Tab-separated table of C-alpha atoms and ligand atoms in Angstrom:
chain	number	residue	atom	x	y	z
C	1	MET	CA	115.688	136.249	115.856
C	2	ILE	CA	112.848	135.090	118.071
C	3	LYS	CA	113.411	131.418	118.832
C	4	LEU	CA	111.006	128.741	117.656
C	5	LYS	CA	109.965	126.203	120.295
C	6	PRO	CA	112.909	123.856	121.009
C	7	SER	CA	111.362	120.742	119.379
C	8	VAL	CA	111.004	122.692	116.121
C	9	GLU	CA	114.262	124.656	116.378
C	10	ARG	CA	116.187	121.393	115.984
C	11	LEU	CA	114.544	120.542	112.652
C	12	GLN	CA	116.016	120.862	109.204
C	13	ALA	CA	113.779	122.924	106.925
C	14	TYR	CA	112.420	120.975	103.962
C	15	PHE	CA	113.309	122.804	100.761
C	16	VAL	CA	112.372	121.087	97.536
C	17	ASN	CA	115.243	121.421	95.074
C	18	ASP	CA	114.499	123.116	91.781
C	19	ILE	CA	117.082	121.586	89.519
C	20	PRO	CA	116.361	122.179	85.817
C	21	TYR	CA	115.205	118.946	84.200
C	22	ARG	CA	114.041	117.273	81.015
C	23	VAL	CA	112.471	114.291	82.690
C	24	LYS	CA	111.185	114.293	86.255
C	25	LEU	CA	111.091	110.838	87.813
C	26	ASP	CA	111.802	111.804	91.395
C	27	ALA	CA	108.468	112.522	93.061
C	28	ASN	CA	106.073	109.776	91.875
C	29	GLU	CA	103.802	112.290	90.185
C	30	GLY	CA	101.562	110.984	87.440
C	31	SER	CA	100.644	112.338	84.031
C	32	ASN	CA	98.013	115.009	83.726
C	33	TYR	CA	95.420	112.989	81.851
C	34	LEU	CA	92.181	114.027	83.572
C	35	LEU	CA	92.148	117.824	83.507
C	36	THR	CA	93.553	118.374	80.064
C	37	GLU	CA	93.114	121.045	77.465
C	38	GLY	CA	89.521	122.149	77.238
C	39	PHE	CA	88.932	121.690	80.951
C	40	LYS	CA	86.461	124.380	81.992
C	41	MET	CA	85.451	125.731	85.347
C	42	GLU	CA	81.703	126.119	85.033
C	43	SER	CA	80.672	127.120	88.496
C	44	PHE	CA	83.445	129.047	90.105
C	45	SER	CA	82.895	131.710	92.765
C	46	PRO	CA	86.262	132.934	93.978
C	47	ASN	CA	84.568	135.652	96.008
C	48	LEU	CA	82.917	133.088	98.280
C	49	TYR	CA	84.556	130.819	100.802
C	50	PRO	CA	84.707	127.228	99.625
C	51	ASP	CA	82.305	124.632	101.002
C	52	SER	CA	84.005	123.919	104.318
C	53	ASP	CA	82.505	120.429	104.549
C	54	SER	CA	83.313	119.643	100.890
C	55	VAL	CA	79.914	117.978	100.510
C	56	VAL	CA	80.023	117.408	96.747
C	57	LEU	CA	83.654	116.324	96.748
C	58	ARG	CA	83.076	113.841	99.569
C	59	LYS	CA	80.032	112.431	97.802
C	60	LYS	CA	82.071	111.823	94.647
C	61	MET	CA	84.958	110.346	96.618
C	62	ALA	CA	82.553	108.058	98.453
C	63	ALA	CA	81.254	106.735	95.146
C	64	TYR	CA	84.808	106.164	93.973
C	65	TYR	CA	86.126	104.566	97.163
C	66	GLY	CA	83.009	102.516	97.887
C	67	CYS	CA	82.080	104.020	101.245
C	68	SER	CA	79.733	106.681	102.587
C	69	PRO	CA	80.521	110.445	102.537
C	70	ASP	CA	80.281	110.220	106.337
C	71	ASN	CA	83.371	108.020	106.283
C	72	ILE	CA	85.442	110.762	104.621
C	73	MET	CA	87.274	113.885	105.688
C	74	VAL	CA	89.255	115.747	103.025
C	75	GLY	CA	92.490	117.654	103.358
C	76	ASN	CA	95.250	119.425	101.449
C	77	GLY	CA	96.850	116.209	100.330
C	78	SER	CA	96.906	113.168	102.566
C	79	SER	CA	100.197	114.332	104.021
C	80	GLU	CA	98.472	117.297	105.660
C	81	MET	CA	96.061	114.900	107.283
C	82	ILE	CA	98.757	112.486	108.440
C	83	ASN	CA	100.391	115.453	110.148
C	84	MET	CA	97.082	116.574	111.602
C	85	VAL	CA	96.243	113.136	112.949
C	86	ILE	CA	99.672	112.568	114.529
C	87	ASN	CA	99.401	116.013	116.102
C	88	ALA	CA	95.885	115.405	117.346
C	89	TYR	CA	96.684	112.054	118.978
C	90	CYS	CA	100.226	112.557	120.228
C	91	GLU	CA	101.433	114.579	123.140
C	92	LYS	CA	105.142	115.147	123.525
C	93	ASP	CA	106.986	111.825	123.962
C	94	ASP	CA	104.068	109.656	122.793
C	95	ARG	CA	105.281	107.059	120.313
C	96	VAL	CA	104.523	106.652	116.635
C	97	MET	CA	105.663	103.383	115.106
C	98	SER	CA	106.158	102.213	111.550
C	99	PHE	CA	108.399	99.981	109.523
C	100	VAL	CA	111.573	101.585	108.168
C	101	PRO	CA	112.544	102.589	105.620
C	102	SER	CA	109.253	104.312	104.889
C	103	PHE	CA	107.909	107.774	104.063
C	104	SER	CA	110.364	110.237	105.622
C	105	MET	CA	107.584	112.681	106.466
C	106	TYR	CA	106.337	110.465	109.321
C	107	GLN	CA	109.492	111.315	111.232
C	108	THR	CA	109.120	115.012	110.383
C	109	TYR	CA	105.530	115.127	111.641
C	110	CYS	CA	106.603	113.434	114.861
C	111	ASP	CA	109.409	115.948	115.318
C	112	LEU	CA	106.954	118.809	114.824
C	113	CYS	CA	104.840	117.745	117.780
C	114	GLY	CA	107.599	116.211	119.891
C	115	ALA	CA	106.373	112.623	119.459
C	116	GLU	CA	108.953	109.849	119.381
C	117	TYR	CA	109.210	108.037	116.046
C	118	VAL	CA	110.090	104.374	116.462
C	119	GLY	CA	111.146	102.618	113.263
C	120	ILE	CA	110.878	98.837	113.077
C	121	GLU	CA	113.420	97.546	110.619
C	122	THR	CA	112.253	95.621	107.601
C	123	GLU	CA	113.998	92.413	106.510
C	124	ASN	CA	116.987	92.296	104.158
C	125	ASP	CA	114.697	92.164	101.124
C	126	PHE	CA	112.588	95.019	102.584
C	127	SER	CA	109.658	92.711	103.314
C	128	GLN	CA	107.906	93.397	106.608
C	129	ASN	CA	107.824	90.994	109.514
C	130	MET	CA	104.410	91.828	110.946
C	131	ASP	CA	104.934	89.671	114.040
C	132	LYS	CA	107.921	91.850	114.866
C	133	LEU	CA	105.823	95.018	114.563
C	134	ILE	CA	102.984	93.539	116.631
C	135	LYS	CA	105.435	92.491	119.339
C	136	ALA	CA	106.938	95.990	119.423
C	137	VAL	CA	103.449	97.527	119.577
C	138	LYS	CA	102.583	95.345	122.585
C	139	GLU	CA	105.814	96.254	124.351
C	140	GLN	CA	106.073	99.951	123.547
C	141	LYS	CA	102.379	100.880	123.262
C	142	PRO	CA	102.643	103.522	120.537
C	143	LYS	CA	99.753	105.944	120.250
C	144	VAL	CA	99.830	105.646	116.464
C	145	VAL	CA	101.022	102.883	114.121
C	146	ILE	CA	101.513	103.728	110.453
C	147	VAL	CA	101.739	101.153	107.696
C	148	CYS	CA	102.444	102.490	104.231
C	149	THR	CA	101.274	100.007	101.591
C	150	PRO	CA	102.577	99.870	98.917
C	151	ASN	CA	105.478	101.262	100.874
C	152	ASN	CA	107.326	104.404	99.824
C	153	PRO	CA	110.230	104.040	98.981
C	154	THR	CA	110.475	100.226	98.695
C	155	GLY	CA	107.255	99.390	96.826
C	156	PHE	CA	106.528	96.488	99.205
C	157	VAL	CA	102.845	95.547	99.458
C	158	THR	CA	101.709	94.489	102.935
C	159	PRO	CA	99.683	91.255	102.689
C	160	ARG	CA	96.048	91.648	103.699
C	161	GLU	CA	96.250	88.956	106.378
C	162	ASP	CA	99.115	90.884	108.005
C	163	ILE	CA	97.023	94.054	108.100
C	164	ILE	CA	94.155	92.150	109.701
C	165	GLY	CA	96.590	90.545	112.138
C	166	LEU	CA	97.849	93.990	113.123
C	167	LEU	CA	94.351	95.404	113.531
C	168	GLU	CA	93.319	92.410	115.640
C	169	SER	CA	96.143	93.088	118.084
C	170	THR	CA	96.267	96.886	118.320
C	171	GLU	CA	93.033	98.078	119.922
C	172	ASP	CA	94.924	100.701	121.902
C	173	SER	CA	96.768	102.323	119.000
C	174	LEU	CA	95.382	104.282	116.106
C	175	VAL	CA	96.395	102.453	112.918
C	176	ILE	CA	96.980	104.624	109.862
C	177	LEU	CA	97.175	102.752	106.568
C	178	ASP	CA	98.802	105.079	104.096
C	179	GLU	CA	97.431	103.881	100.778
C	180	ALA	CA	98.855	106.665	98.598
C	181	TYR	CA	99.885	104.068	95.977
C	182	ILE	CA	97.279	101.332	96.498
C	183	ASP	CA	95.616	102.156	93.152
C	184	PHE	CA	98.678	100.652	91.435
C	185	SER	CA	98.331	97.472	93.447
C	186	GLU	CA	95.198	95.807	94.723
C	187	GLY	CA	93.244	95.133	97.863
C	188	SER	CA	92.452	98.408	99.560
C	189	THR	CA	91.452	97.970	103.181
C	190	ILE	CA	88.703	100.570	103.085
C	191	GLU	CA	86.045	97.928	103.687
C	192	LEU	CA	87.644	97.127	107.058
C	193	ILE	CA	86.861	100.580	108.506
C	194	ASN	CA	83.522	99.524	109.920
C	195	THR	CA	85.047	96.523	111.675
C	196	TYR	CA	87.968	98.388	113.268
C	197	GLU	CA	87.173	101.812	114.665
C	198	ASN	CA	90.887	102.500	115.275
C	199	LEU	CA	91.634	102.179	111.536
C	200	VAL	CA	92.232	105.273	109.434
C	201	VAL	CA	92.942	104.866	105.709
C	202	MET	CA	94.658	107.677	103.816
C	203	ARG	CA	94.111	108.085	100.075
C	204	THR	CA	95.220	110.817	97.710
C	205	LEU	CA	94.523	112.194	94.255
C	206	SER	CA	98.245	113.009	93.920
C	207	LYS	CA	99.419	109.730	92.406
C	208	ALA	CA	96.991	107.617	90.369
C	209	PHE	CA	94.855	110.608	89.423
C	210	GLY	CA	97.919	112.624	88.417
C	211	LEU	CA	96.722	115.645	90.414
C	212	ALA	CA	99.513	116.302	92.908
C	213	GLY	CA	99.226	120.036	92.234
C	214	LEU	CA	95.630	120.205	93.477
C	215	ARG	CA	96.598	119.000	96.966
C	216	VAL	CA	93.577	116.825	97.661
C	217	GLY	CA	93.571	113.770	99.890
C	218	ALA	CA	91.041	111.742	101.848
C	219	LEU	CA	90.983	110.351	105.357
C	220	ILE	CA	88.638	107.373	105.437
C	221	ALA	CA	87.447	105.794	108.673
C	222	LYS	CA	84.378	104.652	110.560
C	223	GLU	CA	81.809	107.468	110.792
C	224	GLU	CA	82.306	107.926	114.551
C	225	THR	CA	86.081	108.112	114.091
C	226	VAL	CA	85.738	110.692	111.307
C	227	ARG	CA	83.365	112.828	113.393
C	228	TYR	CA	85.811	112.618	116.264
C	229	ILE	CA	88.896	113.587	114.228
C	230	TRP	CA	86.880	116.400	112.568
C	231	LYS	CA	87.695	118.484	115.658
C	232	VAL	CA	91.114	119.185	114.172
C	233	LYS	CA	90.004	119.959	110.609
C	234	VAL	CA	90.741	123.548	109.661
C	235	PRO	CA	87.630	125.270	108.266
C	236	TYR	CA	87.647	125.968	104.496
C	237	ASN	CA	90.847	123.962	104.072
C	238	ILE	CA	90.341	122.960	100.424
C	239	ASN	CA	90.162	125.930	98.085
C	240	VAL	CA	87.407	126.437	95.524
C	241	LEU	CA	89.571	125.596	92.506
C	242	SER	CA	90.863	122.333	93.960
C	243	GLN	CA	87.445	121.200	95.129
C	244	TYR	CA	85.869	121.841	91.757
C	245	ALA	CA	88.686	120.273	89.745
C	246	ALA	CA	88.818	117.210	92.006
C	247	GLU	CA	85.052	116.734	91.713
C	248	GLN	CA	85.352	116.722	87.918
C	249	ALA	CA	88.311	114.354	87.972
C	250	LEU	CA	86.477	111.820	90.124
C	251	GLU	CA	83.840	111.396	87.407
C	252	ASN	CA	86.308	109.486	85.227
C	253	LYS	CA	86.640	106.057	86.799
C	254	ASP	CA	87.202	104.372	83.433
C	255	ARG	CA	90.020	106.706	82.479
C	256	VAL	CA	91.623	106.315	85.887
C	257	ASN	CA	91.492	102.535	85.532
C	258	ALA	CA	92.967	102.711	82.037
C	259	TYR	CA	95.764	104.953	83.307
C	260	ILE	CA	96.507	102.593	86.189
C	261	SER	CA	96.768	99.614	83.808
C	262	SER	CA	99.082	101.549	81.547
C	263	VAL	CA	101.347	102.494	84.469
C	264	LYS	CA	101.425	98.857	85.588
C	265	SER	CA	102.531	97.661	82.182
C	266	LEU	CA	105.090	100.463	81.858
C	267	ARG	CA	106.343	99.455	85.312
C	268	SER	CA	107.032	95.865	84.196
C	269	GLU	CA	108.642	97.073	80.992
C	270	LEU	CA	110.896	99.512	82.873
C	271	ALA	CA	111.828	96.841	85.410
C	272	GLU	CA	112.808	94.453	82.605
C	273	ASN	CA	114.903	97.083	80.849
C	274	LEU	CA	116.687	98.064	84.048
C	275	GLU	CA	117.280	94.426	84.902
C	276	ILE	CA	118.971	93.951	81.527
C	277	LEU	CA	121.271	96.821	82.500
C	278	GLY	CA	122.257	94.993	85.683
C	279	PHE	CA	119.977	96.722	88.195
C	280	LYS	CA	118.559	94.884	91.177
C	281	ILE	CA	114.825	95.559	91.245
C	282	TYR	CA	112.633	95.100	94.304
C	283	PRO	CA	109.030	94.025	93.603
C	284	SER	CA	106.842	97.149	93.544
C	285	GLY	CA	103.107	97.641	93.861
C	286	ALA	CA	103.452	101.388	93.261
C	287	ASN	CA	104.132	103.791	90.376
C	288	PHE	CA	107.862	103.668	91.077
C	289	LEU	CA	110.670	101.144	91.289
C	290	PHE	CA	113.084	100.771	94.166
C	291	VAL	CA	116.407	99.688	92.716
C	292	GLN	CA	120.054	99.147	93.340
C	293	SER	CA	122.145	100.494	90.513
C	294	PRO	CA	125.290	98.826	89.160
C	295	VAL	CA	126.501	102.364	88.297
C	296	ASP	CA	127.983	104.471	91.102
C	297	ASN	CA	126.499	107.924	91.665
C	298	LEU	CA	123.683	107.278	89.217
C	299	TYR	CA	121.603	110.103	90.692
C	300	GLU	CA	124.313	112.718	90.067
C	301	LYS	CA	125.146	111.383	86.606
C	302	LEU	CA	121.520	111.406	85.498
C	303	MET	CA	120.971	114.840	86.984
C	304	GLU	CA	123.670	116.221	84.697
C	305	LYS	CA	121.618	114.869	81.788
C	306	GLY	CA	118.443	116.464	83.089
C	307	VAL	CA	116.897	113.230	84.353
C	308	LEU	CA	115.783	113.451	87.964
C	309	ILE	CA	115.425	110.363	90.158
C	310	ARG	CA	115.632	109.925	93.931
C	311	LYS	CA	118.635	108.733	95.818
C	312	ILE	CA	118.085	106.923	99.059
C	313	SER	CA	120.720	105.713	101.405
C	314	TYR	CA	119.782	103.051	103.936
C	315	LYS	CA	122.223	101.472	106.376
C	316	GLY	CA	125.091	102.810	104.315
C	317	VAL	CA	123.848	101.242	101.063
C	318	ALA	CA	122.863	103.376	98.066
C	319	TYR	CA	119.482	102.801	96.444
C	320	ASN	CA	117.390	104.731	93.972
C	321	ARG	CA	113.687	105.287	93.682
C	322	ILE	CA	112.611	105.879	90.114
C	323	THR	CA	109.091	106.983	89.177
C	324	VAL	CA	107.582	105.058	86.270
C	325	GLY	CA	107.285	107.727	83.589
C	326	THR	CA	105.579	107.768	80.218
C	327	LYS	CA	106.935	105.454	77.520
C	328	GLU	CA	109.030	108.314	76.136
C	329	GLU	CA	110.364	109.371	79.547
C	330	ASN	CA	111.334	105.800	80.420
C	331	GLU	CA	113.136	105.523	77.078
C	332	ILE	CA	115.110	108.693	77.771
C	333	LEU	CA	116.059	107.309	81.195
C	334	ILE	CA	117.205	103.966	79.774
C	335	ASN	CA	119.142	105.644	76.961
C	336	GLU	CA	120.900	107.999	79.359
C	337	ILE	CA	121.918	105.068	81.554
C	338	LYS	CA	123.246	103.273	78.467
C	339	LYS	CA	125.243	106.382	77.545
C	340	ILE	CA	126.646	106.564	81.084
C	341	ASN	CA	127.687	102.935	80.559
C	342	GLY	CA	129.482	103.981	77.390
C	343	GLU	CA	127.091	102.179	75.043
C	344	ASP	CA	126.298	103.631	71.651
C	345	ILE	CA	122.648	104.519	71.244
S	1	PLP	C1	102.752	110.930	97.892
S	1	PLP	C2	102.518	110.360	99.222
S	1	PLP	C3	101.465	110.775	100.035
S	1	PLP	C4	100.434	111.751	99.624
S	1	PLP	O1	100.823	112.964	99.403
S	1	PLP	P1	99.772	114.125	99.182
S	1	PLP	O2	100.165	114.705	97.897
S	1	PLP	O3	99.982	114.995	100.345
S	1	PLP	O4	98.392	113.546	99.160
S	1	PLP	C5	101.257	110.152	101.249
S	1	PLP	N1	102.054	109.168	101.652
S	1	PLP	C6	103.062	108.726	100.901
S	1	PLP	C7	103.862	107.597	101.380
S	1	PLP	C8	103.343	109.312	99.678
S	1	PLP	O5	104.377	108.883	98.957
């Protein structure tokens, strides 16, 4: 076989497992509530290339996010753009810094371009000591700093004053705020983009809009920064179907808000029910809960029952990340855990 370049050869391929399931609470996907039955494609020209600049989509996103279309670049999910940005800014051995544990893909994207991923450990309760990160940034001068808020997998929400503190002290690093889950919390930092030209905010339609299958995300930054990063955008990157469907979805602010409120209340209800069953729950601003289970091998036991959750091991301790499902899905989860505990349902 012809060898890949050495930095890539070392990597483990990322295969997503396709275990049969009844309830899928492992990937923080939402419900499909926007593009439901009766959804029609009215203007659809599969023979033509899509609008490479995604003019209509960016206009609708701008209205939703409260910025100008010039502040937005779109990509195939925000993860594609995080990869693109790391690749565009980092040469081999440049540093990328973030708190750990966080989104495992940051490490993967660094590996792909040979950048060094430096993880700054969070505290025992998974809160973030921003002074520690700022100190490390000053010492190690990373090219890129990534803060995921609410953080995947812990759910921790970075306080706004900490984000401002970071931005005030990192003029020489690009700061990516990964806000994939911010809709389920509050206080997006989008309005800071005009103050800090090194700030890039990543948003996605994969979580709160329930459209992970469309693969649509937004990079939001100061106009000059967007124009600059545009150099690395692949032409025609968002296909016709995804652009059209995303444009339609963005017209439904009220329904999105209603969905977000319902997820928030289901999140509290699920947390309470798990707490009753002896789980330790970490405060979450996202559409999932980060928990420590009183039952050993919960992931494997639930998988046998067709309920998928995530298992995460950190410093030798087992945790789980459980997506907040619909009322019915959460009930199935709770009932299966009760059965594992030997309770009669
Ligand atoms: C889900 C997720 C994303 C976005 O994924 P896309 O579907 O590629 O938009 C980005 N960051 C984190 C931390 C996520 O969990």
